[in-house]
PDB file of C-alpha atoms in Angstrom:
ATOM      1  CA  MET A 963       0.000   0.000   0.000  1.00 35.00           C
ATOM      2  CA  LEU A 964       1.333   3.421  -0.913  1.00 37.00           C
ATOM      3  CA  HIS A 965       1.740   6.302   1.487  1.00 41.00           C
ATOM      4  CA  SER A 966      -0.671   9.132   0.604  1.00 38.00           C
ATOM      5  CA  SER A 967       2.174  11.508  -0.291  1.00 40.00           C
ATOM      6  CA  GLN A 968       3.521   8.910  -2.711  1.00 41.00           C
ATOM      7  CA  GLN A 969       0.106   8.606  -4.332  1.00 39.00           C
ATOM      8  CA  GLN A 970      -0.141  12.368  -4.758  1.00 41.00           C
ATOM      9  CA  ARG A 971       3.236  12.486  -6.486  1.00 45.00           C
ATOM     10  CA  GLY A 972       2.567   9.427  -8.617  1.00 47.00           C
ATOM     11  CA  CYS A 973       5.520   7.683  -6.973  1.00 48.00           C
ATOM     12  CA  ASP A 974       5.369   3.904  -6.620  1.00 42.00           C
ATOM     13  CA  SER A 975       8.413   3.470  -4.414  1.00 45.00           C
ATOM     14  CA  THR A 976       9.928   4.998  -1.331  1.00 46.00           C
ATOM     15  CA  SER A 977      13.305   6.534  -1.972  1.00 55.00           C
ATOM     16  CA  CYS A 978      15.992   6.387   0.665  1.00 63.00           C
ATOM     17  CA  PHE A 979      19.710   6.599   1.074  1.00 73.00           C
ATOM     18  CA  ALA A 980      20.387   3.018  -0.045  1.00 69.00           C
ATOM     19  CA  GLY A 981      23.452   1.435   1.458  1.00 73.00           C
ATOM     20  CA  LYS A 982      24.128   4.403   3.717  1.00 78.00           C
ATOM     21  CA  GLY A 983      24.064   3.283   7.303  1.00 76.00           C
ATOM     22  CA  LYS A 984      22.773   5.255  10.257  1.00 83.00           C
ATOM     23  CA  LEU A 985      26.153   5.074  11.975  1.00 86.00           C
ATOM     24  CA  LYS A 986      27.934   6.824   9.097  1.00 87.00           C
ATOM     25  CA  ALA A 987      25.363   9.634   9.081  1.00 87.00           C
ATOM     26  CA  LEU A 988      25.541   9.971  12.865  1.00 89.00           C
ATOM     27  CA  LYS A 989      29.341  10.212  12.829  1.00 91.00           C
ATOM     28  CA  MET A 990      29.141  12.857  10.108  1.00 91.00           C
ATOM     29  CA  LEU A 991      26.638  14.846  12.182  1.00 90.00           C
ATOM     30  CA  GLU A 992      28.810  14.621  15.280  1.00 92.00           C
ATOM     31  CA  GLY A 993      31.715  16.068  13.339  1.00 92.00           C
ATOM     32  CA  ASP A 994      29.997  19.166  11.932  1.00 92.00           C
ATOM     33  CA  GLN A 995      28.265  21.854  13.994  1.00 93.00           C
ATOM     34  CA  ASP A 996      26.491  23.398  10.955  1.00 91.00           C
ATOM     35  CA  HIS A 997      24.882  20.050  10.189  1.00 91.00           C
ATOM     36  CA  GLN A 998      23.854  19.590  13.830  1.00 92.00           C
ATOM     37  CA  ASP A 999      22.305  23.055  13.999  1.00 92.00           C
ATOM     38  CA  THR A1000      20.404  22.620  10.738  1.00 91.00           C
ATOM     39  CA  PHE A1001      19.048  19.151  11.483  1.00 88.00           C
ATOM     40  CA  SER A1002      18.009  20.119  15.011  1.00 89.00           C
ATOM     41  CA  ARG A1003      16.057  23.080  13.593  1.00 86.00           C
ATOM     42  CA  ILE A1004      14.127  21.075  10.993  1.00 83.00           C
ATOM     43  CA  GLY A1005      11.415  19.975  13.412  1.00 77.00           C
ATOM     44  CA  THR A1006      10.618  23.555  14.391  1.00 86.00           C
ATOM     45  CA  LEU A1007      10.412  25.095  10.918  1.00 83.00           C
ATOM     46  CA  GLU A1008       7.388  25.837   8.763  1.00 84.00           C
ATOM     47  CA  THR A1009       9.501  26.341   5.645  1.00 87.00           C
ATOM     48  CA  ILE A1010      13.126  25.642   4.926  1.00 88.00           C
ATOM     49  CA  SER A1011      15.547  28.392   4.007  1.00 91.00           C
ATOM     50  CA  GLY A1012      17.881  28.196   1.054  1.00 92.00           C
ATOM     51  CA  GLN A1013      20.821  28.210   3.458  1.00 93.00           C
ATOM     52  CA  ASP A1014      19.463  25.250   5.452  1.00 92.00           C
ATOM     53  CA  MET A1015      18.696  23.370   2.230  1.00 94.00           C
ATOM     54  CA  GLN A1016      22.285  23.926   1.066  1.00 95.00           C
ATOM     55  CA  VAL A1017      23.618  22.483   4.344  1.00 94.00           C
ATOM     56  CA  ILE A1018      21.372  19.432   3.906  1.00 94.00           C
ATOM     57  CA  GLU A1019      22.443  18.999   0.289  1.00 95.00           C
ATOM     58  CA  THR A1020      26.128  19.245   1.235  1.00 95.00           C
ATOM     59  CA  PHE A1021      25.531  16.650   3.970  1.00 94.00           C
ATOM     60  CA  VAL A1022      23.993  14.247   1.426  1.00 93.00           C
ATOM     61  CA  CYS A1023      26.949  14.780  -0.933  1.00 94.00           C
ATOM     62  CA  GLN A1024      29.295  13.865   1.919  1.00 93.00           C
ATOM     63  CA  LEU A1025      27.131  10.847   2.750  1.00 92.00           C
ATOM     64  CA  TYR A1026      27.797   9.624  -0.799  1.00 91.00           C
ATOM     65  CA  GLY A1027      31.551  10.163  -0.463  1.00 90.00           C
ATOM     66  CA  LYS A1028      31.800  13.454  -2.342  1.00 93.00           C
ATOM     67  CA  SER A1029      32.879  15.899   0.358  1.00 91.00           C
ATOM     68  CA  SER A1030      34.143  18.402  -2.218  1.00 93.00           C
ATOM     69  CA  HIS A1031      30.668  18.647  -3.815  1.00 95.00           C
ATOM     70  CA  THR A1032      27.761  20.829  -2.730  1.00 95.00           C
ATOM     71  CA  SER A1033      25.252  19.669  -5.380  1.00 96.00           C
ATOM     72  CA  VAL A1034      23.550  16.266  -5.334  1.00 95.00           C
ATOM     73  CA  ASP A1035      22.825  16.707  -9.045  1.00 94.00           C
ATOM     74  CA  LYS A1036      26.578  17.030  -9.687  1.00 96.00           C
ATOM     75  CA  VAL A1037      27.229  13.878  -7.637  1.00 93.00           C
ATOM     76  CA  ARG A1038      24.615  12.011  -9.712  1.00 90.00           C
ATOM     77  CA  TYR A1039      26.127  13.338 -12.954  1.00 89.00           C
ATOM     78  CA  ASP A1040      29.631  12.285 -11.928  1.00 89.00           C
ATOM     79  CA  LYS A1041      28.454   8.783 -10.967  1.00 84.00           C
ATOM     80  CA  VAL A1042      26.672   8.255 -14.307  1.00 80.00           C
ATOM     81  CA  ARG A1043      29.621   9.682 -16.221  1.00 81.00           C
ATOM     82  CA  GLN A1044      31.982   7.345 -14.380  1.00 79.00           C
ATOM     83  CA  CYS A1045      29.830   4.341 -15.362  1.00 75.00           C
ATOM     84  CA  PHE A1046      30.022   5.305 -19.041  1.00 73.00           C
ATOM     85  CA  LYS A1047      33.729   6.205 -18.997  1.00 73.00           C
ATOM     86  CA  GLY A1048      35.497   4.465 -21.851  1.00 67.00           C
ATOM     87  CA  LYS A1049      32.246   3.386 -23.517  1.00 63.00           C
ATOM     88  CA  LYS A1050      31.652   4.185 -27.171  1.00 64.00           C
ATOM     89  CA  GLY A1051      28.339   5.907 -26.645  1.00 61.00           C
ATOM     90  CA  ILE A1052      25.813   6.927 -24.072  1.00 57.00           C
ATOM     91  CA  LEU A1053      23.517   4.078 -25.118  1.00 57.00           C
ATOM     92  CA  SER A1054      26.178   1.432 -24.597  1.00 61.00           C
ATOM     93  CA  ASN A1055      25.533  -1.140 -21.891  1.00 59.00           C
ATOM     94  CA  PRO A1056      26.167   0.630 -18.576  1.00 59.00           C
ATOM     95  CA  GLU A1057      27.691  -2.232 -16.609  1.00 62.00           C
ATOM     96  CA  GLY A1058      27.664  -1.675 -12.907  1.00 61.00           C
ATOM     97  CA  VAL A1059      25.058   1.093 -12.924  1.00 66.00           C
ATOM     98  CA  ASP A1060      22.874   0.745  -9.840  1.00 72.00           C
ATOM     99  CA  LEU A1061      20.515   3.698  -9.675  1.00 73.00           C
ATOM    100  CA  SER A1062      19.527   2.777  -6.125  1.00 76.00           C
ATOM    101  CA  GLN A1063      23.062   3.680  -5.060  1.00 79.00           C
ATOM    102  CA  MET A1064      22.737   7.270  -6.262  1.00 84.00           C
ATOM    103  CA  PRO A1065      21.710  10.201  -4.134  1.00 88.00           C
ATOM    104  CA  PRO A1066      18.318  11.744  -4.803  1.00 90.00           C
ATOM    105  CA  CYS A1067      18.239  14.605  -7.274  1.00 91.00           C
ATOM    106  CA  GLN A1068      17.945  18.115  -5.831  1.00 94.00           C
ATOM    107  CA  ASP A1069      14.194  18.372  -6.479  1.00 93.00           C
ATOM    108  CA  VAL A1070      13.474  15.071  -4.709  1.00 91.00           C
ATOM    109  CA  LEU A1071      15.747  15.981  -1.789  1.00 92.00           C
ATOM    110  CA  MET A1072      13.859  19.260  -1.416  1.00 92.00           C
ATOM    111  CA  LEU A1073      10.513  17.441  -1.594  1.00 91.00           C
ATOM    112  CA  HIS A1074      11.497  14.962   1.112  1.00 88.00           C
ATOM    113  CA  THR A1075      12.867  17.754   3.291  1.00 89.00           C
ATOM    114  CA  GLN A1076       9.628  19.712   2.928  1.00 88.00           C
ATOM    115  CA  GLU A1077       7.677  16.570   3.882  1.00 85.00           C
ATOM    116  CA  LEU A1078       9.700  16.301   7.092  1.00 81.00           C
ATOM    117  CA  ILE A1079       8.832  19.868   7.968  1.00 81.00           C
ATOM    118  CA  SER A1080       5.118  19.516   7.226  1.00 75.00           C
ATOM    119  CA  ARG A1081       4.602  16.501   9.528  1.00 67.00           C
TER     120      ARG A1081
END
């Protein structure tokens, strides 16, 4: 059975940070005061600021091993590009591509963050 928010969006699956354990995220939070401040504020907000969203996006980039990135879309692009590296064309067989191992795109990350706030 689908969650009502999934039905409204036409989504038939629940996205998550596949393969990213809670311990890794917790250790990352413990090591960064900006992340702690932002995540502790989420439950008290009615809307999320651009600055808070950027902190969350940077956190997700770090969660996926790209600490130099601040854009989840760039992380996704780099992962796809890496899978096709050395291939003759974009339609060649992308061996090893597991879309469940990619971070959410920026729009989906924003949507999920807004859902957290509206609960």
